[in-house]
CSV table of C-alpha atoms (C1' of nucleotides) in Angstrom, one decimal:
chain,number,residue,atom,x,y,z
A,1,MET,CA,-74.7,-49.6,-17.5
A,2,ALA,CA,-76.6,-47.6,-15.0
A,3,SER,CA,-78.5,-50.5,-13.5
A,4,MET,CA,-77.3,-54.0,-14.0
A,5,THR,CA,-79.8,-56.6,-14.8
A,6,THR,CA,-77.1,-59.2,-14.2
A,7,GLY,CA,-75.4,-59.7,-10.9
A,8,THR,CA,-72.3,-58.1,-12.1
A,9,THR,CA,-71.2,-54.9,-10.3
A,10,SER,CA,-70.0,-52.3,-12.7
A,11,ARG,CA,-67.0,-50.3,-11.8
A,12,ALA,CA,-69.2,-47.4,-11.1
A,13,ASP,CA,-71.3,-49.4,-8.6
A,14,ALA,CA,-68.1,-50.6,-6.9
A,15,ASN,CA,-66.8,-47.1,-6.6
A,16,ARG,CA,-70.0,-45.9,-5.2
A,17,ARG,CA,-69.9,-48.6,-2.6
A,18,ARG,CA,-66.3,-47.8,-1.7
A,19,ILE,CA,-67.0,-44.1,-1.4
A,20,LEU,CA,-69.8,-44.8,1.0
A,21,ASP,CA,-67.7,-47.2,3.1
A,22,VAL,CA,-64.8,-44.9,3.2
A,23,ALA,CA,-66.9,-41.8,3.9
A,24,LEU,CA,-68.3,-43.6,6.9
A,25,GLY,CA,-64.9,-43.9,8.5
A,26,GLU,CA,-63.7,-40.5,7.4
A,27,LEU,CA,-66.8,-38.7,8.7
A,28,LEU,CA,-66.2,-40.5,12.0
A,29,ARG,CA,-62.8,-39.1,12.4
A,30,ASP,CA,-64.0,-35.7,11.4
A,31,PRO,CA,-67.7,-34.9,11.0
A,32,ASP,CA,-66.7,-31.9,8.9
A,33,ALA,CA,-64.5,-33.9,6.6
A,34,SER,CA,-64.6,-32.2,3.2
A,35,MET,CA,-65.6,-33.9,0.0
A,36,ASP,CA,-62.0,-33.8,-1.0
A,37,GLN,CA,-60.8,-35.7,2.1
A,38,ILE,CA,-63.4,-38.3,1.5
A,39,ALA,CA,-62.7,-38.6,-2.2
A,40,ARG,CA,-58.9,-38.9,-1.7
A,41,ALA,CA,-59.5,-41.5,1.1
A,42,ALA,CA,-61.5,-43.5,-1.4
A,43,GLY,CA,-58.8,-43.3,-3.9
A,44,VAL,CA,-60.8,-41.1,-6.2
A,45,VAL,CA,-61.0,-37.5,-7.3
A,46,ARG,CA,-63.5,-35.1,-5.8
A,47,ARG,CA,-65.2,-34.7,-9.1
A,48,THR,CA,-66.0,-38.4,-9.2
A,49,VAL,CA,-67.8,-38.3,-5.9
A,50,TYR,CA,-70.0,-35.6,-7.3
A,51,GLY,CA,-70.7,-38.0,-10.2
A,52,HIS,CA,-72.3,-40.4,-7.6
A,53,PHE,CA,-73.8,-38.0,-5.2
A,54,PRO,CA,-75.2,-34.6,-6.2
A,55,SER,CA,-74.2,-33.0,-2.9
A,56,ARG,CA,-72.4,-33.5,0.3
A,57,GLU,CA,-75.7,-33.7,2.1
A,58,ALA,CA,-77.0,-36.4,-0.3
A,59,LEU,CA,-73.9,-38.5,0.5
A,60,ILE,CA,-74.4,-38.3,4.3
A,61,SER,CA,-78.0,-38.8,3.9
A,62,THR,CA,-77.5,-42.1,2.0
A,63,LEU,CA,-75.1,-43.2,4.7
A,64,VAL,CA,-77.5,-42.5,7.5
A,65,ASP,CA,-80.3,-44.2,5.6
A,66,GLU,CA,-78.4,-47.4,5.2
A,67,ALA,CA,-77.4,-47.5,8.9
A,68,VAL,CA,-80.9,-46.7,10.2
A,69,GLN,CA,-82.5,-49.2,7.9
A,70,ALA,CA,-80.3,-52.0,8.9
A,71,LEU,CA,-80.6,-51.0,12.6
A,72,SER,CA,-84.4,-50.7,12.3
A,73,ALA,CA,-84.7,-54.2,10.8
A,74,ALA,CA,-82.5,-55.8,13.4
A,75,HIS,CA,-84.4,-54.1,16.2
A,76,ALA,CA,-87.8,-55.4,14.9
A,77,ALA,CA,-86.5,-58.8,14.0
A,78,GLY,CA,-85.1,-59.2,17.5
A,79,ARG,CA,-88.4,-58.8,19.3
A,80,GLU,CA,-91.0,-60.3,17.0
A,81,GLY,CA,-93.2,-62.9,18.5
A,82,VAL,CA,-91.9,-62.3,22.0
A,83,GLN,CA,-94.4,-61.5,24.7
A,84,ASP,CA,-92.2,-60.9,27.8
A,85,PRO,CA,-91.1,-57.3,27.7
A,86,ALA,CA,-87.8,-58.0,29.4
A,87,GLU,CA,-86.9,-60.7,26.9
A,88,SER,CA,-88.1,-58.5,24.1
A,89,VAL,CA,-85.8,-55.7,25.2
A,90,ALA,CA,-82.9,-58.1,25.7
A,91,ARG,CA,-83.3,-59.6,22.3
A,92,SER,CA,-83.6,-56.3,20.6
A,93,VAL,CA,-80.4,-55.0,22.2
A,94,LEU,CA,-78.5,-58.1,21.3
A,95,ALA,CA,-79.8,-57.9,17.7
A,96,VAL,CA,-79.0,-54.3,17.4
A,97,TRP,CA,-75.6,-54.8,18.7
A,98,GLU,CA,-74.6,-57.0,15.9
A,99,LEU,CA,-74.9,-54.1,13.5
A,100,ALA,CA,-73.6,-51.7,16.1
A,101,ASP,CA,-70.2,-53.3,15.6
A,102,ARG,CA,-70.3,-51.9,12.1
A,103,TYR,CA,-72.1,-48.7,12.6
A,104,ARG,CA,-70.8,-48.0,16.1
A,105,LEU,CA,-68.6,-45.5,14.5
A,106,LEU,CA,-71.3,-43.7,12.6
A,107,ILE,CA,-73.7,-43.6,15.6
A,108,ALA,CA,-71.0,-42.3,17.9
A,109,LEU,CA,-70.1,-39.7,15.3
A,110,ALA,CA,-71.7,-36.7,17.0
A,111,GLN,CA,-69.7,-37.3,20.0
A,112,ARG,CA,-66.6,-36.4,18.0
A,113,THR,CA,-67.7,-32.9,17.4
A,114,VAL,CA,-64.9,-30.5,18.1
A,115,THR,CA,-66.9,-29.0,20.8
A,116,MET,CA,-68.0,-32.2,22.4
A,117,GLN,CA,-64.5,-33.5,22.1
A,118,GLY,CA,-63.3,-30.6,24.2
A,119,ILE,CA,-66.0,-31.1,26.8
A,120,ARG,CA,-65.4,-34.8,27.3
A,121,GLU,CA,-61.7,-34.2,27.5
A,122,ARG,CA,-61.9,-31.7,30.2
A,123,LEU,CA,-64.5,-33.7,32.0
A,124,THR,CA,-62.0,-36.5,32.4
A,125,PRO,CA,-61.1,-35.7,36.0
A,126,VAL,CA,-64.7,-35.8,37.0
A,127,ARG,CA,-65.2,-39.0,35.2
A,128,GLU,CA,-62.2,-40.5,37.0
A,129,ALA,CA,-63.6,-39.5,40.3
A,130,ALA,CA,-66.9,-41.1,39.4
A,131,THR,CA,-65.0,-44.2,38.4
A,132,GLY,CA,-63.4,-44.4,41.8
A,133,VAL,CA,-66.7,-44.3,43.6
A,134,LEU,CA,-68.2,-46.9,41.2
A,135,ARG,CA,-65.3,-49.2,41.7
A,136,ARG,CA,-65.6,-49.1,45.4
A,137,GLY,CA,-69.3,-49.7,45.2
A,138,LEU,CA,-68.7,-52.7,42.9
A,139,ASP,CA,-66.1,-54.1,45.3
A,140,GLU,CA,-68.3,-53.7,48.3
A,141,GLY,CA,-71.2,-55.3,46.5
A,142,VAL,CA,-73.4,-52.2,46.8
A,143,PHE,CA,-73.4,-52.0,43.0
A,144,SER,CA,-73.7,-54.8,40.6
A,145,SER,CA,-72.9,-54.7,36.9
A,146,PRO,CA,-71.2,-56.8,34.2
A,147,LEU,CA,-69.3,-53.7,33.2
A,148,PRO,CA,-66.0,-52.6,34.6
A,149,ALA,CA,-66.1,-49.3,36.6
A,150,PRO,CA,-64.8,-47.1,33.9
A,151,ALA,CA,-67.3,-48.3,31.4
A,152,LEU,CA,-70.0,-47.8,33.9
A,153,ALA,CA,-68.8,-44.3,34.3
A,154,TYR,CA,-69.3,-43.7,30.6
A,155,VAL,CA,-72.8,-45.1,30.9
A,156,HIS,CA,-73.7,-42.8,33.8
A,157,GLU,CA,-72.4,-39.8,31.9
A,158,GLN,CA,-74.5,-40.6,28.9
A,159,MET,CA,-77.5,-41.3,31.0
A,160,LEU,CA,-77.3,-37.8,32.3
A,161,VAL,CA,-77.1,-36.6,28.7
A,162,ALA,CA,-80.1,-38.6,27.8
A,163,LEU,CA,-82.1,-37.1,30.7
A,164,MET,CA,-81.1,-33.6,29.7
A,165,GLU,CA,-82.4,-34.4,26.2
A,166,ALA,CA,-85.6,-35.7,27.8
A,167,VAL,CA,-86.1,-32.5,29.7
A,168,ASN,CA,-85.3,-30.4,26.7
A,169,ASP,CA,-87.9,-32.3,24.8
A,170,GLY,CA,-90.4,-31.9,27.6
A,171,LEU,CA,-90.6,-35.6,28.4
A,172,VAL,CA,-89.7,-35.0,32.0
A,173,ALA,CA,-90.5,-32.1,34.3
A,174,ALA,CA,-87.3,-30.2,35.1
A,175,ARG,CA,-88.4,-30.1,38.8
A,176,GLU,CA,-88.3,-33.9,39.1
A,177,ALA,CA,-85.5,-34.6,36.7
A,178,GLY,CA,-82.8,-34.4,39.3
A,179,ARG,CA,-84.3,-37.1,41.5
A,180,CYS,CA,-85.2,-39.2,38.5
A,181,ALA,CA,-81.7,-39.0,37.2
A,182,ALA,CA,-80.3,-40.0,40.6
A,183,VAL,CA,-82.6,-43.0,40.9
A,184,THR,CA,-82.1,-44.1,37.3
A,185,VAL,CA,-78.3,-43.9,37.6
A,186,LEU,CA,-78.3,-45.9,40.8
A,187,THR,CA,-80.7,-48.5,39.3
A,188,ALA,CA,-78.4,-48.9,36.3
A,189,ALA,CA,-75.6,-49.6,38.7
A,190,GLY,CA,-77.6,-52.5,40.1
A,191,VAL,CA,-79.1,-50.9,43.2
A,192,PRO,CA,-82.7,-52.3,43.5
A,193,ALA,CA,-85.2,-49.8,42.3
A,194,SER,CA,-87.0,-49.6,45.7
A,195,GLU,CA,-83.8,-48.9,47.6
A,196,ALA,CA,-82.7,-46.3,45.1
A,197,THR,CA,-86.0,-44.5,45.3
A,198,GLU,CA,-85.9,-44.5,49.0
A,199,LEU,CA,-82.3,-43.3,49.3
A,200,VAL,CA,-82.9,-40.4,46.9
A,201,ALA,CA,-86.1,-39.5,48.6
A,202,LYS,CA,-84.3,-39.4,51.9
A,203,LEU,CA,-81.6,-37.1,50.5
A,204,ASN,CA,-84.2,-34.8,49.2
A,205,ASP,CA,-86.0,-34.0,52.4
B,1,MET,CA,-59.9,-0.7,33.5
B,2,ALA,CA,-58.9,-4.2,32.6
B,3,SER,CA,-59.2,-5.7,36.0
B,4,MET,CA,-61.5,-3.9,38.5
B,5,THR,CA,-60.3,-3.7,42.0
B,6,THR,CA,-63.7,-2.5,43.0
B,7,GLY,CA,-66.8,-4.6,42.6
B,8,THR,CA,-68.0,-2.4,39.8
B,9,THR,CA,-68.4,-4.1,36.5
B,10,SER,CA,-67.2,-1.9,33.6
B,11,ARG,CA,-69.2,-1.9,30.4
B,12,ALA,CA,-66.6,-4.1,28.9
B,13,ASP,CA,-66.9,-6.7,31.5
B,14,ALA,CA,-70.7,-6.7,31.2
B,15,ASN,CA,-70.4,-7.1,27.4
B,16,ARG,CA,-67.9,-9.9,27.8
B,17,ARG,CA,-70.3,-11.7,30.1
B,18,ARG,CA,-73.3,-11.2,27.8
B,19,ILE,CA,-71.3,-12.4,24.9
B,20,LEU,CA,-70.4,-15.6,26.7
B,21,ASP,CA,-74.0,-16.1,27.8
B,22,VAL,CA,-75.5,-15.5,24.4
B,23,ALA,CA,-72.8,-17.6,22.7
B,24,LEU,CA,-73.8,-20.5,24.9
B,25,GLY,CA,-77.3,-20.4,23.6
B,26,GLU,CA,-76.3,-19.7,20.1
B,27,LEU,CA,-73.8,-22.5,19.9
B,28,LEU,CA,-76.4,-24.8,21.1
B,29,ARG,CA,-78.7,-24.1,18.3
B,30,ASP,CA,-75.9,-24.4,15.8
B,31,PRO,CA,-72.5,-25.7,16.9
B,32,ASP,CA,-71.0,-24.1,13.8
B,33,ALA,CA,-72.5,-20.7,14.6
B,34,SER,CA,-70.2,-18.0,13.2
B,35,MET,CA,-68.7,-15.2,15.2
B,36,ASP,CA,-71.0,-12.9,13.4
B,37,GLN,CA,-74.1,-14.8,14.4
B,38,ILE,CA,-72.9,-14.8,18.0
B,39,ALA,CA,-72.0,-11.1,17.9
B,40,ARG,CA,-75.3,-10.0,16.5
B,41,ALA,CA,-77.2,-12.2,19.0
B,42,ALA,CA,-75.3,-10.4,21.7
B,43,GLY,CA,-76.2,-7.1,20.2
B,44,VAL,CA,-72.7,-6.3,19.3
B,45,VAL,CA,-70.5,-6.1,16.3
B,46,ARG,CA,-68.2,-9.0,15.3
B,47,ARG,CA,-65.2,-6.8,15.7
B,48,THR,CA,-66.1,-6.3,19.4
B,49,VAL,CA,-66.1,-10.0,20.1
B,50,TYR,CA,-62.6,-10.1,18.8
B,51,GLY,CA,-61.8,-7.4,21.3
B,52,HIS,CA,-62.7,-9.8,24.1
B,53,PHE,CA,-61.6,-13.1,22.7
B,54,PRO,CA,-58.6,-13.4,20.3
B,55,SER,CA,-60.2,-16.2,18.4
B,56,ARG,CA,-63.3,-18.3,18.0
B,57,GLU,CA,-61.6,-21.2,19.7
B,58,ALA,CA,-60.7,-19.0,22.7
B,59,LEU,CA,-64.3,-18.1,23.1
B,60,ILE,CA,-65.6,-21.6,23.1
B,61,SER,CA,-62.7,-22.7,25.3
B,62,THR,CA,-63.7,-20.1,27.9
B,63,LEU,CA,-67.3,-21.3,27.7
B,64,VAL,CA,-66.4,-24.9,28.2
B,65,ASP,CA,-64.0,-24.1,31.0
B,66,GLU,CA,-66.7,-22.3,32.9
B,67,ALA,CA,-69.1,-25.1,32.6
B,68,VAL,CA,-66.7,-27.8,33.5
B,69,GLN,CA,-65.3,-25.9,36.4
B,70,ALA,CA,-68.8,-25.4,37.9
B,71,LEU,CA,-69.7,-29.0,37.2
B,72,SER,CA,-66.6,-30.3,38.7
B,73,ALA,CA,-67.0,-28.4,41.8
B,74,ALA,CA,-70.6,-29.5,42.2
B,75,HIS,CA,-69.6,-33.1,41.7
B,76,ALA,CA,-66.9,-33.0,44.3
B,77,ALA,CA,-69.0,-31.0,46.8
B,78,GLY,CA,-71.8,-33.5,46.4
B,79,ARG,CA,-69.9,-36.4,47.6
B,80,GLU,CA,-67.4,-35.1,50.2
B,81,GLY,CA,-67.4,-36.9,53.5
B,82,VAL,CA,-69.8,-39.6,52.4
B,83,GLN,CA,-68.8,-43.2,52.8
B,84,ASP,CA,-71.6,-45.1,51.2
B,85,PRO,CA,-71.0,-45.3,47.5
B,86,ALA,CA,-74.7,-45.4,46.7
B,87,GLU,CA,-75.3,-42.3,48.7
B,88,SER,CA,-72.2,-40.7,47.2
B,89,VAL,CA,-73.4,-41.3,43.7
B,90,ALA,CA,-76.9,-40.1,44.5
B,91,ARG,CA,-75.6,-36.9,46.0
B,92,SER,CA,-73.2,-36.2,43.1
B,93,VAL,CA,-75.9,-36.6,40.6
B,94,LEU,CA,-78.3,-34.3,42.5
B,95,ALA,CA,-75.6,-31.7,42.9
B,96,VAL,CA,-74.5,-31.9,39.3
B,97,TRP,CA,-78.1,-31.6,38.1
B,98,GLU,CA,-78.4,-28.2,39.7
B,99,LEU,CA,-76.0,-26.8,37.2
B,100,ALA,CA,-77.2,-29.1,34.5
B,101,ASP,CA,-80.2,-26.9,34.4
B,102,ARG,CA,-78.0,-24.1,33.2
B,103,TYR,CA,-75.5,-26.0,31.2
B,104,ARG,CA,-77.8,-28.7,29.9
B,105,LEU,CA,-77.9,-26.9,26.7
B,106,LEU,CA,-74.1,-26.8,26.4
B,107,ILE,CA,-73.6,-30.4,27.4
B,108,ALA,CA,-76.2,-31.7,25.0
B,109,LEU,CA,-74.7,-29.5,22.3
B,110,ALA,CA,-73.0,-32.3,20.4
B,111,GLN,CA,-76.3,-34.0,19.9
B,112,ARG,CA,-77.4,-31.1,17.8
B,113,THR,CA,-74.8,-31.8,15.1
B,114,VAL,CA,-76.4,-31.7,11.7
B,115,THR,CA,-75.4,-35.3,11.3
B,116,MET,CA,-76.6,-36.5,14.6
B,117,GLN,CA,-79.8,-34.5,14.2
B,118,GLY,CA,-80.5,-36.5,11.1
B,119,ILE,CA,-79.7,-39.8,12.7
B,120,ARG,CA,-81.9,-39.2,15.7
B,121,GLU,CA,-84.7,-38.0,13.5
B,122,ARG,CA,-84.7,-41.1,11.4
B,123,LEU,CA,-84.3,-43.3,14.4
B,124,THR,CA,-87.6,-42.1,15.7
B,125,PRO,CA,-89.7,-45.1,14.6
B,126,VAL,CA,-87.3,-47.4,16.3
B,127,ARG,CA,-87.4,-45.3,19.5
B,128,GLU,CA,-91.2,-45.4,19.4
B,129,ALA,CA,-91.2,-49.1,19.1
B,130,ALA,CA,-88.9,-49.3,22.0
B,131,THR,CA,-91.1,-47.0,24.0
B,132,GLY,CA,-94.0,-49.3,23.4
B,133,VAL,CA,-92.2,-52.3,24.8
B,134,LEU,CA,-91.0,-50.2,27.8
B,135,ARG,CA,-94.5,-48.9,28.5
B,136,ARG,CA,-95.9,-52.4,28.5
B,137,GLY,CA,-93.1,-53.6,30.8
B,138,LEU,CA,-93.7,-50.7,33.2
B,139,ASP,CA,-97.5,-51.4,33.2
B,140,GLU,CA,-97.0,-55.1,33.9
B,141,GLY,CA,-94.5,-54.3,36.6
B,142,VAL,CA,-91.7,-56.2,34.9
B,143,PHE,CA,-89.9,-52.9,34.7
B,144,SER,CA,-89.6,-50.2,37.4
B,145,SER,CA,-88.5,-46.6,36.9
B,146,PRO,CA,-89.5,-43.1,38.0
B,147,LEU,CA,-89.2,-42.2,34.3
B,148,PRO,CA,-92.0,-42.3,31.8
B,149,ALA,CA,-91.5,-44.8,29.0
B,150,PRO,CA,-90.4,-42.3,26.3
B,151,ALA,CA,-87.8,-40.8,28.6
B,152,LEU,CA,-86.6,-44.3,29.4
B,153,ALA,CA,-86.3,-44.9,25.7
B,154,TYR,CA,-83.9,-41.9,25.5
B,155,VAL,CA,-81.9,-43.3,28.3
B,156,HIS,CA,-81.6,-46.7,26.7
B,157,GLU,CA,-80.6,-45.2,23.4
B,158,GLN,CA,-77.8,-43.1,25.1
B,159,MET,CA,-76.7,-46.1,27.1
B,160,LEU,CA,-76.0,-47.9,23.9
B,161,VAL,CA,-74.0,-44.9,22.7
B,162,ALA,CA,-72.0,-45.0,25.9
B,163,LEU,CA,-71.3,-48.6,25.4
B,164,MET,CA,-70.1,-48.0,21.9
B,165,GLU,CA,-67.8,-45.4,23.2
B,166,ALA,CA,-66.5,-47.7,25.8
B,167,VAL,CA,-65.8,-50.4,23.2
B,168,ASN,CA,-64.1,-47.8,21.0
B,169,ASP,CA,-61.9,-46.8,23.8
B,170,GLY,CA,-61.1,-50.4,24.7
B,171,LEU,CA,-62.8,-50.4,28.1
B,172,VAL,CA,-65.0,-53.4,27.2
B,173,ALA,CA,-64.2,-56.3,24.9
B,174,ALA,CA,-66.3,-56.1,21.7
B,175,ARG,CA,-67.1,-59.8,22.2
B,176,GLU,CA,-68.9,-59.3,25.5
B,177,ALA,CA,-70.2,-55.9,24.8
B,178,GLY,CA,-73.5,-57.1,23.4
B,179,ARG,CA,-74.4,-59.1,26.5
B,180,CYS,CA,-73.2,-56.4,28.8
B,181,ALA,CA,-75.3,-53.9,26.9
B,182,ALA,CA,-78.4,-56.0,27.2
B,183,VAL,CA,-77.9,-56.7,30.9
B,184,THR,CA,-77.2,-53.0,31.7
B,185,VAL,CA,-80.2,-51.8,29.8
B,186,LEU,CA,-82.4,-54.2,31.6
B,187,THR,CA,-80.9,-53.3,34.9
B,188,ALA,CA,-81.5,-49.6,34.3
B,189,ALA,CA,-85.1,-50.5,33.6
B,190,GLY,CA,-85.4,-51.9,37.1
B,191,VAL,CA,-84.9,-55.6,36.4
B,192,PRO,CA,-82.9,-57.0,39.3
B,193,ALA,CA,-79.3,-57.5,38.2
B,194,SER,CA,-79.3,-61.2,38.8
B,195,GLU,CA,-82.5,-61.8,36.8
B,196,ALA,CA,-81.1,-59.7,34.0
B,197,THR,CA,-77.9,-61.6,33.8
B,198,GLU,CA,-79.7,-64.9,33.9
B,199,LEU,CA,-82.1,-63.9,31.2
B,200,VAL,CA,-79.4,-62.7,28.8
B,201,ALA,CA,-77.3,-65.7,29.5
B,202,LYS,CA,-80.2,-67.9,28.5
B,203,LEU,CA,-80.7,-66.1,25.3
B,204,ASN,CA,-77.1,-66.4,24.4
B,205,ASP,CA,-76.9,-70.2,24.5
C,1,DC,C1',-64.4,19.6,29.7
C,2,DG,C1',-61.2,16.2,28.7
C,3,DT,C1',-59.0,11.9,29.0
C,4,DA,C1',-59.1,7.0,28.5
C,5,DC,C1',-61.2,3.3,27.1
C,6,DA,C1',-64.9,0.6,24.5
C,7,DT,C1',-67.2,0.1,20.6
C,8,DT,C1',-68.3,0.7,15.8
C,9,DG,C1',-68.0,0.5,10.7
C,10,DC,C1',-65.7,-0.6,7.1
C,11,DA,C1',-62.2,-2.7,4.3
C,12,DC,C1',-59.0,-6.1,3.4
C,13,DA,C1',-56.3,-10.5,2.6
C,14,DG,C1',-56.3,-15.2,3.1
C,15,DT,C1',-58.3,-19.5,3.2
C,16,DG,C1',-61.3,-23.3,2.5
C,17,DT,C1',-65.4,-25.3,0.6
C,18,DT,C1',-69.0,-26.3,-2.5
C,19,DG,C1',-70.9,-27.3,-6.9
C,20,DT,C1',-70.3,-27.1,-12.0
C,21,DG,C1',-68.4,-27.2,-16.8
C,22,DC,C1',-65.7,-29.4,-20.2
C,23,DA,C1',-62.2,-31.7,-22.7
C,24,DA,C1',-59.0,-35.4,-22.3
C,25,DT,C1',-58.2,-40.0,-20.8
C,26,DT,C1',-58.9,-44.5,-18.9
C,27,DG,C1',-60.8,-49.1,-18.5
C,28,DC,C1',-64.4,-52.6,-19.4
C,29,DA,C1',-67.2,-55.2,-22.4
C,30,DC,C1',-68.5,-56.9,-26.6
D,1,DG,C1',-60.2,-52.7,-31.6
D,2,DT,C1',-64.1,-50.1,-31.1
D,3,DG,C1',-67.5,-47.9,-28.5
D,4,DC,C1',-69.3,-46.2,-24.3
D,5,DA,C1',-69.5,-45.1,-19.6
D,6,DA,C1',-66.8,-43.7,-15.9
D,7,DT,C1',-63.1,-41.2,-14.4
D,8,DT,C1',-59.8,-37.7,-14.4
D,9,DG,C1',-57.7,-33.0,-14.3
D,10,DC,C1',-58.2,-28.7,-14.5
D,11,DA,C1',-60.5,-24.3,-14.1
D,12,DC,C1',-64.2,-21.7,-12.6
D,13,DA,C1',-67.6,-18.6,-9.8
D,14,DA,C1',-69.8,-18.0,-5.6
D,15,DC,C1',-69.8,-18.0,-1.1
D,16,DA,C1',-68.8,-17.8,4.0
D,17,DC,C1',-65.8,-17.3,7.4
D,18,DT,C1',-61.6,-15.8,10.1
D,19,DG,C1',-58.5,-12.5,11.8
D,20,DT,C1',-56.6,-7.9,11.5
D,21,DG,C1',-56.0,-2.8,10.7
D,22,DC,C1',-57.6,1.8,11.4
D,23,DA,C1',-60.1,5.9,11.8
D,24,DA,C1',-64.4,7.6,13.6
D,25,DT,C1',-67.7,7.6,17.2
D,26,DG,C1',-69.6,6.8,21.6
D,27,DT,C1',-69.5,6.7,26.7
D,28,DA,C1',-68.1,6.7,31.6
D,29,DC,C1',-65.4,8.9,35.1
D,30,DG,C1',-62.7,12.3,37.4
DNA sequence: CGTACATTGCACAGTGTTGTGCAATTGCAC
DNA sequence: GTGCAATTGCACAACACTGTGCAATGTACG
């Protein structure tokens, strides 16, 4: 009963599904989770997993494919027939977020790398200091955001990561990157773009 | 000559330094780089690395410590004696970025996970679509950013990751997270906070 | 030169993982 | 209940990696 013409899901199909679902959660907790860990978590023997997926890579690949496909569809659906870019972006984000609730774990998976884990942990003091400044800014009305200060700190941290990636990939010149980063971070905190630009320019005399 | 009282660096010290430096680059390319890979890249034998660091973990730990310490100092130095939160943030980011140029690779390390690599690759079409919308917004003046559209797309992507982390860590309620994400993304693109909030609220009737 | 330390080259045990083979067993459907 | 697919339980071989031991070799420094 490899492929069912009827709507019935054979035991094999059900197992396959469950393996995929469980693998998602298991790989989140540990990106290097072994096939055995995954199999056991799915209430199945390792050998069975290999009956469904020829290799570890194939399993992960399937997982990623599913997530990306769903996300991609949501992203497109969210913005079809909309002409205003702002509304388009807003719709897309909202649409994507629906699925993010399911795949949040998978997407955030890389952050759980042993190495990254260590980095983020030890960076906590810095993040807390940043949170303090952000909170003060929000209180004073200099900043404006629907997010609480700690969450905004997360966002800022990741924005810097994004900028680093952009520089690594040659999308931004390393020379300007610092200023760009500063302006973008301020802007995300609700400081009007013009003010942010001016402020950073002044600091960079 | 374990610890030199003079400023002279013994061969051992030099090797230790070089191992650390090389390990940084090597671990970037592959977070799971073996001790052998690292040793060879440093022009040294595996056994020698173990002469300097008792274990693989100790090596990475040292690496992370160095980076975090430098970053932490820069962050603090950047904002000391400044009262305006906006200026404080701007200064910190600029200060941090100096080191980021060196540690960019290490910090962005987690992104290179085999898994994340795959995710980001397959997400390329989505990112490109997003880039299109952003470019249009920038052209029309709806958005405002010192960053080119593709870089801004990176930033948006990472902002979502940050928000996911925030939700995972209980900093933001999952219920509101979607709207918060949308508003924050728009704000980062230079849309005034008030407008962004209003727009998203309207979409969420 | 000779001493002290750093490095090398090999060898080893231990561990964990992957992917495969195969016979025995289970469970579902007809 | 009979048959067939899926699942199990084991046993493999192959591989890569970690940490350690030790004797030989190299190199700086007085």
